[in-house]
Short mmCIF file of C-alpha atoms in Angstrom, two decimals:
data_model
loop_
_atom_site.label_atom_id
_atom_site.label_comp_id
_atom_site.label_asym_id
_atom_site.label_seq_id
_atom_site.Cartn_x
_atom_site.Cartn_y
_atom_site.Cartn_z
CA MET A 9 99.00 104.83 79.87
CA ASP A 10 100.72 101.52 80.72
CA LYS A 11 100.29 99.07 77.82
CA ASN A 12 100.73 96.12 80.20
CA LYS A 13 97.55 96.94 82.16
CA TYR A 14 94.42 95.01 81.18
CA ALA A 15 90.84 94.71 82.43
CA LEU A 16 88.60 91.66 82.16
CA ILE A 17 84.98 92.58 82.87
CA MET A 18 82.65 89.69 83.72
CA ALA A 19 79.17 90.27 82.27
CA GLY A 20 77.52 86.88 81.95
CA GLY A 21 75.11 86.78 84.91
CA VAL A 22 71.32 86.73 84.60
CA GLY A 23 70.55 88.88 87.68
CA SER A 24 67.54 86.84 88.74
CA ARG A 25 67.18 88.66 92.08
CA PHE A 26 66.20 91.79 90.14
CA TRP A 27 63.28 90.08 88.44
CA PRO A 28 60.97 91.18 86.85
CA VAL A 29 63.10 94.10 85.57
CA SER A 30 66.12 91.87 84.99
CA ARG A 31 65.27 88.98 82.66
CA THR A 32 67.31 86.18 81.12
CA GLU A 33 67.24 87.96 77.76
CA PHE A 34 68.06 91.38 79.26
CA PRO A 35 69.85 91.03 82.62
CA LYS A 36 70.75 93.69 85.15
CA GLN A 37 74.17 94.67 83.77
CA PHE A 38 72.43 96.14 80.71
CA ILE A 39 69.92 98.21 82.71
CA ASP A 40 70.06 101.85 83.85
CA PHE A 41 68.54 101.38 87.30
CA PHE A 42 69.09 104.94 88.50
CA GLY A 43 67.99 106.83 85.40
CA VAL A 44 71.43 108.39 84.89
CA GLY A 45 71.66 107.65 81.17
CA LYS A 46 74.20 104.82 81.58
CA THR A 47 73.73 101.14 82.22
CA LEU A 48 75.81 99.30 84.80
CA ILE A 49 78.14 97.82 82.20
CA GLN A 50 78.61 101.17 80.48
CA SER A 51 79.58 102.76 83.80
CA THR A 52 82.01 99.90 84.54
CA TYR A 53 83.62 100.18 81.10
CA GLU A 54 84.08 103.94 81.49
CA ARG A 55 85.82 103.46 84.84
CA PHE A 56 88.40 101.15 83.31
CA LEU A 57 89.06 103.52 80.41
CA LYS A 58 90.82 105.65 83.04
CA ILE A 59 93.11 102.74 83.94
CA CYS A 60 93.79 100.74 80.75
CA PRO A 61 94.16 101.55 77.07
CA PRO A 62 90.77 100.94 75.38
CA GLU A 63 92.14 98.04 73.36
CA ASN A 64 93.16 96.32 76.63
CA ILE A 65 89.61 96.08 78.00
CA PHE A 66 87.88 92.75 77.44
CA ILE A 67 84.30 91.74 78.21
CA ILE A 68 83.50 88.11 78.92
CA THR A 69 79.84 87.20 78.66
CA ASN A 70 77.39 84.52 77.63
CA GLU A 71 77.20 84.36 73.85
CA ILE A 72 73.50 85.29 73.93
CA TYR A 73 74.48 88.76 75.20
CA SER A 74 77.06 89.59 72.53
CA ASP A 75 74.67 91.78 70.57
CA LEU A 76 73.74 93.71 73.72
CA ILE A 77 77.44 94.25 74.45
CA LYS A 78 78.03 95.57 70.92
CA GLU A 79 74.98 97.84 71.18
CA GLN A 80 75.90 99.32 74.55
CA LEU A 81 79.69 99.41 74.05
CA PRO A 82 80.04 100.23 70.34
CA ASP A 83 83.73 101.20 70.63
CA LEU A 84 84.74 97.60 71.38
CA ASN A 85 86.20 95.44 68.64
CA ASN A 86 84.81 91.94 68.24
CA PHE A 87 88.02 90.35 69.53
CA GLN A 88 87.47 92.15 72.85
CA ILE A 89 84.18 90.31 73.43
CA LEU A 90 84.75 86.81 74.80
CA GLU A 91 81.73 84.56 74.33
CA GLU A 92 81.01 81.77 76.81
CA PRO A 93 78.88 78.98 75.30
CA ILE A 94 77.46 77.87 78.67
CA MET A 95 77.56 79.08 82.27
CA ARG A 96 80.39 77.49 84.21
CA ASN A 97 80.92 79.97 87.07
CA THR A 98 83.97 82.24 87.38
CA ALA A 99 86.96 79.88 87.27
CA PRO A 100 86.60 78.94 83.56
CA CYS A 101 85.75 82.58 82.86
CA VAL A 102 89.03 83.73 84.45
CA ALA A 103 91.04 80.95 82.80
CA TYR A 104 89.71 81.84 79.36
CA GLY A 105 90.14 85.59 79.74
CA CYS A 106 93.55 85.58 81.37
CA MET A 107 95.04 83.00 79.02
CA LYS A 108 93.73 84.92 76.03
CA ILE A 109 95.32 88.11 77.35
CA ALA A 110 98.57 86.24 78.14
CA GLN A 111 98.76 85.13 74.50
CA ILE A 112 98.59 88.79 73.49
CA ASN A 113 100.99 90.06 76.15
CA PRO A 114 102.83 87.66 78.48
CA ASP A 115 103.76 90.61 80.72
CA ALA A 116 100.16 91.63 81.27
CA VAL A 117 98.80 92.58 84.69
CA ILE A 118 95.06 92.11 84.84
CA VAL A 119 92.16 93.36 86.92
CA VAL A 120 89.12 91.07 86.84
CA ALA A 121 85.88 92.74 87.89
CA PRO A 122 82.11 92.23 87.67
CA SER A 123 80.11 94.48 85.37
CA ASP A 124 77.30 95.24 87.83
CA HIS A 125 78.97 97.07 90.72
CA THR A 126 78.42 100.73 91.55
CA ILE A 127 81.24 102.93 92.79
CA GLY A 128 80.57 106.18 94.64
CA ASN A 129 84.13 107.53 94.76
CA GLN A 130 85.60 107.00 91.30
CA ASP A 131 89.01 108.52 92.11
CA ALA A 132 89.49 106.28 95.17
CA PHE A 133 88.54 103.23 93.09
CA ILE A 134 90.99 104.10 90.31
CA ASN A 135 93.77 104.70 92.85
CA ALA A 136 93.11 101.31 94.48
CA ILE A 137 93.19 99.49 91.14
CA GLU A 138 96.37 101.22 90.00
CA GLN A 139 98.02 100.58 93.36
CA THR A 140 97.28 96.85 93.19
CA LEU A 141 98.17 96.54 89.51
CA ASN A 142 101.58 98.02 90.29
CA ALA A 143 102.03 95.60 93.20
CA ALA A 144 100.98 92.64 91.03
CA SER A 145 103.52 93.62 88.37
CA GLU A 146 106.32 93.50 90.96
CA ASN A 147 105.30 90.44 93.02
CA ASP A 148 104.10 86.88 92.41
CA VAL A 149 100.82 87.47 94.22
CA LEU A 150 97.06 87.23 93.78
CA ILE A 151 95.39 90.38 95.11
CA THR A 152 91.77 91.14 95.88
CA LEU A 153 90.03 94.29 97.03
CA GLY A 154 88.32 94.12 100.42
CA ILE A 155 85.71 96.68 101.39
CA LYS A 156 85.83 98.08 104.91
CA PRO A 157 82.44 97.00 106.31
CA SER A 158 79.94 99.56 107.54
CA ARG A 159 77.55 97.04 109.14
CA PRO A 160 77.33 93.32 109.97
CA ASP A 161 75.87 92.35 106.59
CA THR A 162 74.96 88.69 106.06
CA GLY A 163 74.76 89.02 102.29
CA TYR A 164 78.51 89.27 101.65
CA GLY A 165 81.47 86.96 101.98
CA TYR A 166 84.25 88.17 104.29
CA ILE A 167 88.04 88.28 104.11
CA GLN A 168 90.21 88.19 107.23
CA TYR A 169 93.69 89.69 106.87
CA THR A 170 96.91 89.69 108.89
CA ASN A 171 99.55 92.30 109.71
CA LYS A 172 101.95 90.88 107.13
CA THR A 173 102.19 93.17 104.11
CA LEU A 174 103.94 93.54 100.79
CA SER A 175 106.50 96.30 100.33
CA ASP A 176 103.37 98.36 99.79
CA LYS A 177 102.40 98.41 103.45
CA ALA A 178 98.72 98.91 102.66
CA ILE A 179 98.35 95.49 100.99
CA HIS A 180 97.92 92.74 103.60
CA LYS A 181 98.24 88.98 103.47
CA VAL A 182 94.92 87.16 103.55
CA LYS A 183 94.35 84.77 106.45
CA LEU A 184 90.88 83.44 105.67
CA PHE A 185 87.95 83.64 103.27
CA THR A 186 84.53 83.10 104.85
CA GLU A 187 81.24 82.57 103.04
CA LYS A 188 78.14 84.57 103.97
CA PRO A 189 77.84 84.33 107.79
CA ASN A 190 74.80 84.49 110.04
CA LEU A 191 74.13 87.77 111.85
CA GLU A 192 75.87 86.87 115.11
CA ILE A 193 79.04 85.78 113.35
CA ALA A 194 78.93 88.89 111.13
CA LYS A 195 78.79 91.03 114.28
CA THR A 196 81.92 89.36 115.67
CA PHE A 197 83.68 89.97 112.34
CA ILE A 198 82.91 93.69 112.55
CA GLN A 199 84.04 93.89 116.18
CA SER A 200 87.35 92.17 115.44
CA GLY A 201 88.40 94.89 113.01
CA ASP A 202 90.37 92.60 110.70
CA PHE A 203 87.55 91.46 108.39
CA LEU A 204 86.52 93.01 105.08
CA TRP A 205 83.69 92.43 102.65
CA ASN A 206 84.73 90.37 99.63
CA ALA A 207 84.13 92.58 96.59
CA GLY A 208 84.97 89.89 94.03
CA ILE A 209 87.53 92.13 92.30
CA PHE A 210 90.88 90.46 91.56
CA ILE A 211 94.26 91.76 90.43
CA TRP A 212 97.23 89.66 89.31
CA SER A 213 99.81 89.20 86.60
CA ALA A 214 98.99 86.80 83.79
CA LYS A 215 101.96 84.68 84.85
CA SER A 216 100.82 84.42 88.49
CA ILE A 217 97.22 83.42 87.79
CA ILE A 218 98.18 80.88 85.13
CA LYS A 219 100.69 79.34 87.55
CA ALA A 220 97.94 79.18 90.16
CA PHE A 221 95.61 77.36 87.76
CA GLU A 222 98.37 74.85 87.02
CA GLN A 223 98.91 74.25 90.75
CA PHE A 224 95.37 74.22 92.15
CA ILE A 225 93.08 73.20 89.30
CA PRO A 226 95.36 71.34 86.88
CA ASP A 227 92.55 69.74 84.88
CA MET A 228 91.21 73.13 83.86
CA PHE A 229 94.69 74.47 83.26
CA GLU A 230 95.40 71.57 80.90
CA ILE A 231 92.17 72.14 78.97
CA PHE A 232 93.06 75.74 78.19
CA ASP A 233 96.81 75.23 77.91
CA GLN A 234 96.41 72.56 75.23
CA GLY A 235 94.31 74.91 73.15
CA LYS A 236 96.10 78.20 73.81
CA ALA A 237 97.38 78.28 70.22
CA PHE A 238 93.78 78.68 69.09
CA LEU A 239 93.20 81.77 71.21
CA ASN A 240 93.12 85.03 69.23
CA THR A 241 92.64 83.08 66.00
CA ALA A 242 89.69 82.20 63.78
CA ASN A 243 89.46 78.86 65.62
CA GLU A 244 89.01 80.39 69.10
CA LYS A 245 85.22 80.00 69.24
CA LEU A 246 85.29 76.32 68.27
CA PHE A 247 88.01 75.62 70.83
CA ILE A 248 86.14 77.46 73.60
CA ASN A 249 82.90 75.63 72.82
CA ASN A 250 84.70 72.32 73.33
CA ALA A 251 86.72 73.52 76.33
CA TYR A 252 83.71 74.70 78.31
CA GLN A 253 82.00 71.34 77.93
CA GLN A 254 84.93 69.83 79.83
CA CYS A 255 85.23 72.47 82.56
CA THR A 256 84.10 72.05 86.15
CA ASN A 257 81.44 74.46 87.36
CA ILE A 258 83.41 76.22 90.11
CA SER A 259 84.16 79.74 91.31
CA ILE A 260 87.62 81.29 91.22
CA ASP A 261 87.32 81.84 94.99
CA ILE A 262 86.90 78.14 95.76
CA ALA A 263 89.19 76.89 92.99
CA ILE A 264 92.18 79.10 93.78
CA MET A 265 91.78 82.06 96.14
CA GLU A 266 90.87 80.00 99.22
CA LYS A 267 93.79 77.61 98.61
CA ALA A 268 96.71 79.75 97.50
CA GLU A 269 99.33 81.01 99.97
CA ASN A 270 100.22 84.16 98.03
CA VAL A 271 96.84 85.91 98.35
CA TYR A 272 96.78 89.53 99.53
CA VAL A 273 94.07 92.14 100.04
CA LEU A 274 93.91 95.92 99.89
CA PRO A 275 91.42 97.28 102.47
CA SER A 276 89.41 99.83 100.51
CA GLU A 277 86.72 102.47 100.80
CA PHE A 278 85.22 103.87 97.62
CA GLY A 279 81.45 103.75 98.03
CA TRP A 280 81.07 100.21 96.72
CA SER A 281 77.86 98.25 96.19
CA ASP A 282 77.49 95.00 94.28
CA LEU A 283 73.79 95.68 93.59
CA GLY A 284 72.85 92.16 94.54
CA THR A 285 69.24 92.77 95.54
CA TRP A 286 66.46 95.36 95.37
CA ALA A 287 67.48 96.37 98.90
CA SER A 288 70.88 97.47 97.59
CA ILE A 289 69.16 99.60 94.94
CA TYR A 290 66.97 101.10 97.66
CA ASP A 291 70.00 101.87 99.83
CA MET A 292 71.67 103.84 97.02
CA ALA A 293 68.61 105.59 95.61
CA GLU A 294 67.45 109.08 96.45
CA LYS A 295 64.51 109.02 98.86
CA ASP A 296 61.77 111.41 99.89
CA TYR A 297 61.27 112.65 103.44
CA VAL A 298 59.48 109.44 104.49
CA GLY A 299 62.01 107.10 102.90
CA ASN A 300 60.29 106.23 99.62
CA ALA A 301 62.60 105.59 96.64
CA VAL A 302 60.69 106.03 93.38
CA MET A 303 62.49 105.63 90.06
CA PRO A 304 62.61 106.32 87.26
CA ASN A 305 58.90 107.30 87.06
CA ASP A 306 57.54 110.76 87.90
CA HIS A 307 53.94 109.49 87.57
CA VAL A 308 53.81 107.84 91.00
CA ILE A 309 51.72 109.27 93.83
CA MET A 310 52.26 107.91 97.35
CA TYR A 311 49.72 108.27 100.18
CA ASN A 312 50.33 107.17 103.76
CA SER A 313 53.32 105.10 102.57
CA SER A 314 56.94 105.02 103.71
CA ASN A 315 60.26 103.27 103.10
CA CYS A 316 59.07 101.73 99.83
CA MET A 317 61.14 100.82 96.78
CA VAL A 318 59.09 101.59 93.62
CA ASN A 319 60.34 100.87 90.10
CA VAL A 320 57.68 100.99 87.38
CA PRO A 321 57.60 102.00 83.67
CA LYS A 322 57.90 105.72 82.98
CA ASN A 323 54.56 105.97 81.21
CA LYS A 324 52.67 104.19 84.00
CA LEU A 325 50.47 106.17 86.39
CA VAL A 326 50.71 104.45 89.78
CA ILE A 327 48.88 105.37 92.99
CA ILE A 328 50.03 103.66 96.21
CA ASN A 329 48.20 104.07 99.51
CA GLY A 330 49.05 102.53 102.88
CA LEU A 331 52.18 100.58 102.04
CA ASN A 332 55.19 100.60 104.36
CA ASP A 333 58.52 98.85 103.73
CA PHE A 334 57.40 97.27 100.45
CA ILE A 335 58.97 96.64 97.06
CA VAL A 336 56.73 97.48 94.09
CA VAL A 337 58.29 96.59 90.73
CA GLU A 338 56.70 96.27 87.31
CA ASN A 339 58.20 95.41 83.95
CA ASN A 340 57.56 93.11 80.99
CA ASN A 341 53.85 92.70 81.78
CA THR A 342 54.71 91.48 85.28
CA LEU A 343 54.03 93.12 88.65
CA LEU A 344 55.86 92.16 91.86
CA ILE A 345 54.70 93.45 95.26
CA CYS A 346 56.42 92.09 98.35
CA PRO A 347 57.72 93.23 101.75
CA ARG A 348 61.28 94.53 101.61
CA ASP A 349 62.35 92.03 104.27
CA SER A 350 61.08 89.16 102.07
CA GLU A 351 63.05 90.04 98.96
CA GLN A 352 65.28 86.99 99.36
CA MET A 353 62.21 85.06 98.16
CA VAL A 354 62.60 86.52 94.65
CA LYS A 355 64.69 83.59 93.42
CA GLU A 356 62.07 81.18 94.75
CA ILE A 357 59.33 83.25 93.11
CA VAL A 358 61.15 83.17 89.77
CA ALA A 359 61.43 79.37 89.97
CA ASP A 360 57.71 79.07 90.72
CA VAL A 361 56.75 81.42 87.88
CA LYS A 362 58.86 79.43 85.45
CA SER A 363 57.28 76.19 86.65
CA ASN A 364 53.71 77.48 86.45
CA PHE A 365 53.77 79.84 83.47
CA GLY A 366 56.84 78.93 81.41
CA PRO A 367 60.19 80.59 80.62
CA GLU A 368 58.67 83.52 78.66
CA TYR A 369 58.10 85.33 81.98
CA ILE A 370 61.69 84.76 83.08
#
């Protein structure tokens, strides 16, 4: 296995759209939604074990989740867990992780990926990552994976690509990044045939991404560059605590990917879902003959009900009669019942619950 290949897994999100199952103290990446015996982060870690040596896999997370990481991924050493003191979006996260890896191995090529995606075709995913890692080792480029869209989805960002390619003819130059569009625009994207869903998975060499930080977000580059001698030492935590206080809250997409000229994309198909909402769980779950997805409880009885997403504790007897196209979710002494087409309200609901009843329910 190539010792220059590294993975940086981002695991700091709170997953508020999966409330009440996902909570601030125990967010979605640490949950086994499908009852398969593995949480999302455990599945992600296992995928990258097929690509990188185990010592080359790093997890970056909020410091309050370090114990959960150690519990769920006991084979990791402490130095492989990067603790963020505060949430500052993905640009500081990438700067910290990639500069730390560069200090270990200046010739590193790195895949940066979220911890909460599901992948249906593992072999196709591994092939895509290895293909782009090889391209990144040979070219000064920033590569992302784009998912071939199956529908005009308004919940994803889109990537438009051109016919220009690297020597690997499958990897195309990016023309444009577009934030989540409305339905009509999404339909035109699908019809054009040159748009992909933005999966938020990035591949680059340590040298290329550090050069990009220096060019496009020099203030952040300077913060981490001045303290790079502290990385991988006993003083790393103190340095990072100070560095994050100075960092802008900005995504890697806005900070670099939308500005750089050397951005490329590999159009991909490997059964990808980012599990962003309960609807995405419903789409992937097994369903009965009338479209009900019930998990992981076998003590649920449905009457005159269809196309419902039900997720309740295993020891809970639940009887549902006359519901169609609803989400029914219970956890942590909290019950949520809402129409499936209103699930985008969950963030608003969480804010109202916090305001009315305090953070202990969040």
